Coordinates of C-alpha atoms and ligand atoms in Angstrom, one line a residue:
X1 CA 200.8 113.9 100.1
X2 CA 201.9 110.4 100.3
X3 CA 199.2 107.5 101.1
X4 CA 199.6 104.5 102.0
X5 CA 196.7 101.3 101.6
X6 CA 197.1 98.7 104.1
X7 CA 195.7 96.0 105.6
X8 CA 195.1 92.2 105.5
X9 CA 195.9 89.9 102.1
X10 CA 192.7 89.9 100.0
X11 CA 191.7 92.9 101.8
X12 CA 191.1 94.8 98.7
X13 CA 194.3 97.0 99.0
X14 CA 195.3 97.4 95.8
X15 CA 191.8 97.6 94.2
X16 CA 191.9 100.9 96.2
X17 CA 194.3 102.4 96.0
X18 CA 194.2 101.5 91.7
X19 CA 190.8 103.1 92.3
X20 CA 192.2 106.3 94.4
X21 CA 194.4 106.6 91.6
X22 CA 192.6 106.6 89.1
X23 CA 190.0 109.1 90.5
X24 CA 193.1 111.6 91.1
X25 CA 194.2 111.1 87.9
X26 CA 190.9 111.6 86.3
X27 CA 190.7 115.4 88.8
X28 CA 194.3 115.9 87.0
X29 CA 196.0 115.9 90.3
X30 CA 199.8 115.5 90.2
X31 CA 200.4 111.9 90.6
X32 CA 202.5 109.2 91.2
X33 CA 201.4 105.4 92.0
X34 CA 203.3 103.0 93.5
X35 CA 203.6 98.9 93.8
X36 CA 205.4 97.7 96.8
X37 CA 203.6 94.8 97.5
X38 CA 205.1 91.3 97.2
X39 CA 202.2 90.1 94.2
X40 CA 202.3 93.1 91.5
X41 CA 198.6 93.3 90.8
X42 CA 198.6 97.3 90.8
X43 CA 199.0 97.2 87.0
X44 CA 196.5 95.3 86.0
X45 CA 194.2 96.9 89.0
X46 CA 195.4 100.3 86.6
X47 CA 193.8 98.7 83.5
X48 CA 197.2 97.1 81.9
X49 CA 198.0 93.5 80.5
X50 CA 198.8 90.9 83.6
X51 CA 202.0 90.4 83.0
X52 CA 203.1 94.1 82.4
X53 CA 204.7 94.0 85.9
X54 CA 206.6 91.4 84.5
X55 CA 208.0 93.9 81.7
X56 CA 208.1 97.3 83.6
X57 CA 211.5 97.8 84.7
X58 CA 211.6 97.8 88.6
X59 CA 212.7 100.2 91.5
X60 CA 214.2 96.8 93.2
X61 CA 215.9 95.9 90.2
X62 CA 217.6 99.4 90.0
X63 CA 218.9 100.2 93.6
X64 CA 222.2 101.9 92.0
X65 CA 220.5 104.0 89.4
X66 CA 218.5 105.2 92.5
X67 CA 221.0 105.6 95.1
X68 CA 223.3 106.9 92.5
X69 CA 220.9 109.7 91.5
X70 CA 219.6 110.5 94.8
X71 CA 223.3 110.7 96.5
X72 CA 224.1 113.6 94.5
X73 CA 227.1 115.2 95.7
X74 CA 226.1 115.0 99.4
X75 CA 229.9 114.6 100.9
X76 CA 228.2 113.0 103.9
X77 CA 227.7 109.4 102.0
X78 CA 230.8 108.4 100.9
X79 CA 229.9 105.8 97.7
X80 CA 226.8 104.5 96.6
X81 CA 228.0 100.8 98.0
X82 CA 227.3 103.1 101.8
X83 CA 224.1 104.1 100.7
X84 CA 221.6 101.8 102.7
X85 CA 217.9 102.1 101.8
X86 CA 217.2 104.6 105.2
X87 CA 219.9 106.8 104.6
X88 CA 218.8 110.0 104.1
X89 CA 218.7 113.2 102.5
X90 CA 221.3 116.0 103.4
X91 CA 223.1 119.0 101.9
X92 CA 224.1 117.7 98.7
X93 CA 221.8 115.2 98.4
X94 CA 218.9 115.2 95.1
X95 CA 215.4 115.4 95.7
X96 CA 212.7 114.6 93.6
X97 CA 209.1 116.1 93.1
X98 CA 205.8 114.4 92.3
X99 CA 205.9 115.2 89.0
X100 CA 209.5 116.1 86.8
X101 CA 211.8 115.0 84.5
X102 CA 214.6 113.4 86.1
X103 CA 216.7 109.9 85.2
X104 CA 214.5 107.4 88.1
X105 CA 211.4 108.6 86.2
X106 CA 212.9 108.1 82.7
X107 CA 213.9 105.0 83.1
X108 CA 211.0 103.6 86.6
X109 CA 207.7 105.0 85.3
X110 CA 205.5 104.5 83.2
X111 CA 202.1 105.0 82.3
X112 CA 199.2 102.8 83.1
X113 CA 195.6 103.4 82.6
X114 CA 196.6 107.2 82.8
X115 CA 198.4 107.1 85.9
X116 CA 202.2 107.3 86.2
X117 CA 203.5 103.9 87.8
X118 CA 206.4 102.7 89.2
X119 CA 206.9 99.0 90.8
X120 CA 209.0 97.6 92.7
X121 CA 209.3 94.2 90.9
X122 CA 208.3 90.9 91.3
X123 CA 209.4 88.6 93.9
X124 CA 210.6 85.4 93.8
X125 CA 209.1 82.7 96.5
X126 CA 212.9 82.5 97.3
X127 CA 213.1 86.2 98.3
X128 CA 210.4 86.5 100.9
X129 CA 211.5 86.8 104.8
X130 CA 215.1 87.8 103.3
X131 CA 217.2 90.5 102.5
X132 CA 216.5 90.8 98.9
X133 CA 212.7 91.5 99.5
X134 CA 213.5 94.1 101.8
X135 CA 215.9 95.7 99.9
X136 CA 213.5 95.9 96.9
X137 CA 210.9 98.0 99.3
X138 CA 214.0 99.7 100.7
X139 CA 213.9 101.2 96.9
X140 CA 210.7 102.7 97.8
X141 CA 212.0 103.7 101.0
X142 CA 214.5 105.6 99.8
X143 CA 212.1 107.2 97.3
X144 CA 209.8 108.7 99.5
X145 CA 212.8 110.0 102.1
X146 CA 213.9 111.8 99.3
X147 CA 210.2 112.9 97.8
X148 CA 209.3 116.4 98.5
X149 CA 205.4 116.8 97.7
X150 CA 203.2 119.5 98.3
X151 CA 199.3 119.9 99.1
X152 CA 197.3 118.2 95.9
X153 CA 200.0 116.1 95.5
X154 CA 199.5 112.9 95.7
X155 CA 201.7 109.7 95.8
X156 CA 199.7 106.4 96.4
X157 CA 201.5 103.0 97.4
X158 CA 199.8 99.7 97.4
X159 CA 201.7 97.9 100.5
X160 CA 202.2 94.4 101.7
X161 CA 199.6 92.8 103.8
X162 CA 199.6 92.8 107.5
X163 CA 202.7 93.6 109.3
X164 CA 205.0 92.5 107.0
X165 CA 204.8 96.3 106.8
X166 CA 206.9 96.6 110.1
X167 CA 210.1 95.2 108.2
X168 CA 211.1 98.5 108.0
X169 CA 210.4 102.1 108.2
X170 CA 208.4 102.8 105.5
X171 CA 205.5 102.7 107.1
X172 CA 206.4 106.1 109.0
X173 CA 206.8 107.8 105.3
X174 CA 203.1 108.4 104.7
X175 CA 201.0 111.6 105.7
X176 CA 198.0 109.5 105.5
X177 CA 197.8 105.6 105.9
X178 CA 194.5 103.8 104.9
X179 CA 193.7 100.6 106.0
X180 CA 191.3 98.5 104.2
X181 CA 189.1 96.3 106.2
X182 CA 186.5 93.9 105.0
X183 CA 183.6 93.4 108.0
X184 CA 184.9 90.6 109.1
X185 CA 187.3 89.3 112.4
X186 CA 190.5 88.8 110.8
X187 CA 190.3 91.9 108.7
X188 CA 189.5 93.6 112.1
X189 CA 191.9 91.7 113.9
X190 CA 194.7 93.0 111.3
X191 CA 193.6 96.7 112.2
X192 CA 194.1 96.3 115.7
X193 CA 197.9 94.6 115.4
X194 CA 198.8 97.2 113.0
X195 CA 197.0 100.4 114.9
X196 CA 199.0 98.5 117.8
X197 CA 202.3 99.2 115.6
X198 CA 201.6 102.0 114.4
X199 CA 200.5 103.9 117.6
X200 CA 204.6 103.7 118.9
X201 CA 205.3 105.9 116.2
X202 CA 202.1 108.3 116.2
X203 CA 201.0 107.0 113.0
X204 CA 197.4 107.5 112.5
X205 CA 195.7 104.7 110.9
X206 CA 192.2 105.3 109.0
X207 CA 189.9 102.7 108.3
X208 CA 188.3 102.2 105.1
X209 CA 185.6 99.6 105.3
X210 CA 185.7 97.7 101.9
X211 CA 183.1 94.9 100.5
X212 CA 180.6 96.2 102.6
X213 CA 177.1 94.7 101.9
X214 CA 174.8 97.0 104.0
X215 CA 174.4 99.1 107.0
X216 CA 174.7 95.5 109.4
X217 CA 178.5 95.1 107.9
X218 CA 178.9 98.9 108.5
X219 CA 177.7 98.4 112.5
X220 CA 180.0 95.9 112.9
X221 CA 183.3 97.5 111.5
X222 CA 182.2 100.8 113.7
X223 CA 181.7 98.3 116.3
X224 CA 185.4 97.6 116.1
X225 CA 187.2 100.6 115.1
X226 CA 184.8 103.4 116.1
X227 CA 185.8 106.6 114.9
X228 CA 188.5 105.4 112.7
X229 CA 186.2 104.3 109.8
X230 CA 186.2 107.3 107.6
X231 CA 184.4 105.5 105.0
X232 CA 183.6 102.2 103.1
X233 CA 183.4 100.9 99.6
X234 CA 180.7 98.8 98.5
X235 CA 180.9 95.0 97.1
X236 CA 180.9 96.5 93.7
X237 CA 180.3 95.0 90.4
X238 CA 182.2 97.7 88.8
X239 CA 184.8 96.5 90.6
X240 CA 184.0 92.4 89.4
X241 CA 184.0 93.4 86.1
X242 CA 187.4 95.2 86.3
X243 CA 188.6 91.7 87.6
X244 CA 187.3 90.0 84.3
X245 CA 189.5 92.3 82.2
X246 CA 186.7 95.1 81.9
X247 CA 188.5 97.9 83.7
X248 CA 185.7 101.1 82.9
X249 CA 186.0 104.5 82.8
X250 CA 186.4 106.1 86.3
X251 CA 183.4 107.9 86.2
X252 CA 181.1 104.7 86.0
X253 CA 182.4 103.5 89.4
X254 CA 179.1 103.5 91.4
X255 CA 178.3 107.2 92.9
X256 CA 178.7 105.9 96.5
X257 CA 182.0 104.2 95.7
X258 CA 183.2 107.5 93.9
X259 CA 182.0 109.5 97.0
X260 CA 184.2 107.4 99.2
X261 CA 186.8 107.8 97.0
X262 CA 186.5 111.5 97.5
X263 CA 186.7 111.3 101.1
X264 CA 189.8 109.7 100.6
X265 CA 191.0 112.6 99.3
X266 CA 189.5 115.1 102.1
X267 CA 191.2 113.1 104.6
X268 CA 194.3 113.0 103.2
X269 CA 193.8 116.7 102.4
X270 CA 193.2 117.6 106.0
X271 CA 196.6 116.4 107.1
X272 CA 198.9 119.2 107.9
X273 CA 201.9 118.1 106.6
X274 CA 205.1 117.8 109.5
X275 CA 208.4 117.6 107.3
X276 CA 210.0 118.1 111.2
X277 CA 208.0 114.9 112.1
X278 CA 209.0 112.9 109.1
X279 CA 212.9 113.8 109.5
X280 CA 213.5 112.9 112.5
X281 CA 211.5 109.5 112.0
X282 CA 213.9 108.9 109.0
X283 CA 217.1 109.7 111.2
X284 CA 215.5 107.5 114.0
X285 CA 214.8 104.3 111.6
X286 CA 218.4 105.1 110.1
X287 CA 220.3 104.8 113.6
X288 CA 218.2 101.5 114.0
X289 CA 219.2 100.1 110.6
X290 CA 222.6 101.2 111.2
X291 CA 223.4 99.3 114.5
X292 CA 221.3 96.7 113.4
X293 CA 222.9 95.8 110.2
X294 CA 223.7 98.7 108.1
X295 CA 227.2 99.5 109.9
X296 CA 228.5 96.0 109.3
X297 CA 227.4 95.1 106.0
X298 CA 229.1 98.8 105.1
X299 CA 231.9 98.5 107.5
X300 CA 231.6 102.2 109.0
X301 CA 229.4 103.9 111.0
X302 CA 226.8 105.3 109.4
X303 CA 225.3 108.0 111.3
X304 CA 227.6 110.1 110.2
X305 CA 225.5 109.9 106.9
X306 CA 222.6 112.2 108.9
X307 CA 223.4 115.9 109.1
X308 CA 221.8 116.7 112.1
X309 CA 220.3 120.2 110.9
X310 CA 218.9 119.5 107.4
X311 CA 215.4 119.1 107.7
X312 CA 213.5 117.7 103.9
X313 CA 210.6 119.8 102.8
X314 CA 210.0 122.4 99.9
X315 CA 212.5 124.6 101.6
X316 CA 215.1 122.2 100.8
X317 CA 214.8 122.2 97.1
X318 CA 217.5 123.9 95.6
X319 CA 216.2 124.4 92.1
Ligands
ATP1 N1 184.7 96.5 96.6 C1 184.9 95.4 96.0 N2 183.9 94.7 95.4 C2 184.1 93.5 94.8 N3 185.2 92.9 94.8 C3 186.3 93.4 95.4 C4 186.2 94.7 96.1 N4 187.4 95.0 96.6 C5 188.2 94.0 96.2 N5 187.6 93.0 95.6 C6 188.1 91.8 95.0 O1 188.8 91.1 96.1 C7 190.0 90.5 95.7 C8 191.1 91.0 96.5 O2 191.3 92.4 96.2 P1 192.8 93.0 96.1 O3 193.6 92.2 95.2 O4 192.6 94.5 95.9 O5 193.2 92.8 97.6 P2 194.7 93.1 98.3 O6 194.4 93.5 99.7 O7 195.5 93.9 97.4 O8 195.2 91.6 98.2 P3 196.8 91.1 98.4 O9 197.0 91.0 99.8 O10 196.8 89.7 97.8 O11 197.6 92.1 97.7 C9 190.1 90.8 94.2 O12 189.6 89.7 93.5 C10 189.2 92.0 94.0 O13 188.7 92.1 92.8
MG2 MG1 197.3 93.6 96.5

């Protein structure tokens, strides 16, 4: 199941989803967690030094390792210099599982606080609103259009605030997309813009309520997303202390805090999984990036890179 945490900058995102991760990990769930925001702060949200997302190698600073791997023989992409970050998976192509050996993991991921990481690097000021940004979640992109997971599988990615999220496609990729909202009007006013988004493509948003002080904060976040708060984290001073350098053992998070984690889970849980769905929403975002930009910058038309009849899900793997 892949899971997304959204929502507005200092929403609490990446506490979240480090926390969701965590809690998975600790059930022994297979697992893998992923940074594609523009600040790396999952890491140390995991329990690891500041600056390892400085020393982690990156899924943006690896695009050919990637697309090499991932291309396989599939005859339909011709080199890995056509290989855009929508292209997807056909008859040839590799696919990856939650949890194997293969040379993206090898080298990507690694292992923080007990959960299997993988960033996609840092981002220079001079990056942002360009192509180099995009390409570097485009990493991530590709990733997941190539993941097949099953049920109690889980991969988690910490995303950019707000709708920088739009860019590109990825935010079709997730079976279940959390949105973290503190009780307050620009928090709410995030959820609406991105529900607004999200809604074209029949992506269902959940709200998860997050530094909520008591039942007047819970009112008010009801009061603006009704039935799409599933549940809400407290202001929590497990969570301060983590932000001290104390990161705790799992299982002292505060019982409420560990119950919302766990409906998290049930949520996600509940979501029949539509591999039909999530195809033809990466062969959609594909044609777009391809007449967009994708056919010039490769200088051939690249939806001949889709074969119409391969749809991804466990079916597909052919090991
Ligand atoms: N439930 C909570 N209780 C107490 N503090 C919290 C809680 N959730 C988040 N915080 C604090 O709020 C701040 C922002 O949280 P976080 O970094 O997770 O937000 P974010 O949405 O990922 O932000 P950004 O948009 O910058 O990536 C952090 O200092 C974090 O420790
Ligand atoms: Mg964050």
């Amino acid at each position: 199941m892949k899971i997304a945490f959204v929502g507005k900058g200092g929403s609490g995102k990446t506490t979240l989803a480090a926390l969701l991760a965590r809690h998975l990990a600790a059930a022994g769930a297979p697992l893998l967690a992923v940074d594609a925001d523009i600040n790396q702060h999952l890491a140390a949200a995991l329990g690891g030094s500041p600056d390892l997302a400085e020393v982690q190698p990156s899924l943006g600073d690896h695009l050919a390792l990637i697309k090499e791997y991932l291309r396989g023989d599939n005859s339909r992409i011709a080199s890995v210099e056509s290989m855009v970050k929508t292209t997807p998976p056909g008859p040839g192509s590799r696919l990856v599982r939650v949890v194997e050996d293969n040379p993206i993991y090898a080298a990507l991921v690694r292992e923080v606080g007990g959960v299997r990481l993988a960033v996609t690097g840092p981002f220079a000021a001079e990056d942002l609103g360009v192509s180099c940004y995009h390409a570097k979640v485009g990493a991530v992109e590709l990733l997941l259009n190539h993941l097949v997971d099953g049920a109690q599988e889980y991969v988690v990615v910490d995303m950019t605030a707000g709708a920088d999220s739009f860019a590109s496609g990825l935010f079709t990729r997730f079976d279940a997309t959390f949105l973290v909202c503190e009780p307050t009007l620009r928090s709410v006013g995030v959820y609406r813009q991105y529900v607004g988004h999200a809604r074209e493509f029949g992506v269902a948003v959940h709200v998860v309520g997050n530094k909520v002080e008591g039942p007047s904060d819970v009112e008010f976040l009801r009061g603006h997303v009704g039935d799409d708060l599933v549940t809400w984290v407290g202001r929590s001073a497990y969570v301060r202390a983590a932000e001290r350098g104390a990161v705790r053992p799992i299982d002292e998070l505060e019982p409420p805090n560990r119950a919302a984690l766990e409906i998290i889970r049930d949520h996600t849980d509940m979501v029949d999984k539509d591999w039909v769905r999530f195809t033809r929403l990466a062969y959609e975002f594909h044609l777009r990036n391809a007449a967009a930009w994708a056919n010039d910058r490769v200088g051939a038309d690249l939806a001949g890179q889709i074969a119409p009849d391969f749809v991804l899900g466990p079916h597909a793997l052919v090991r």
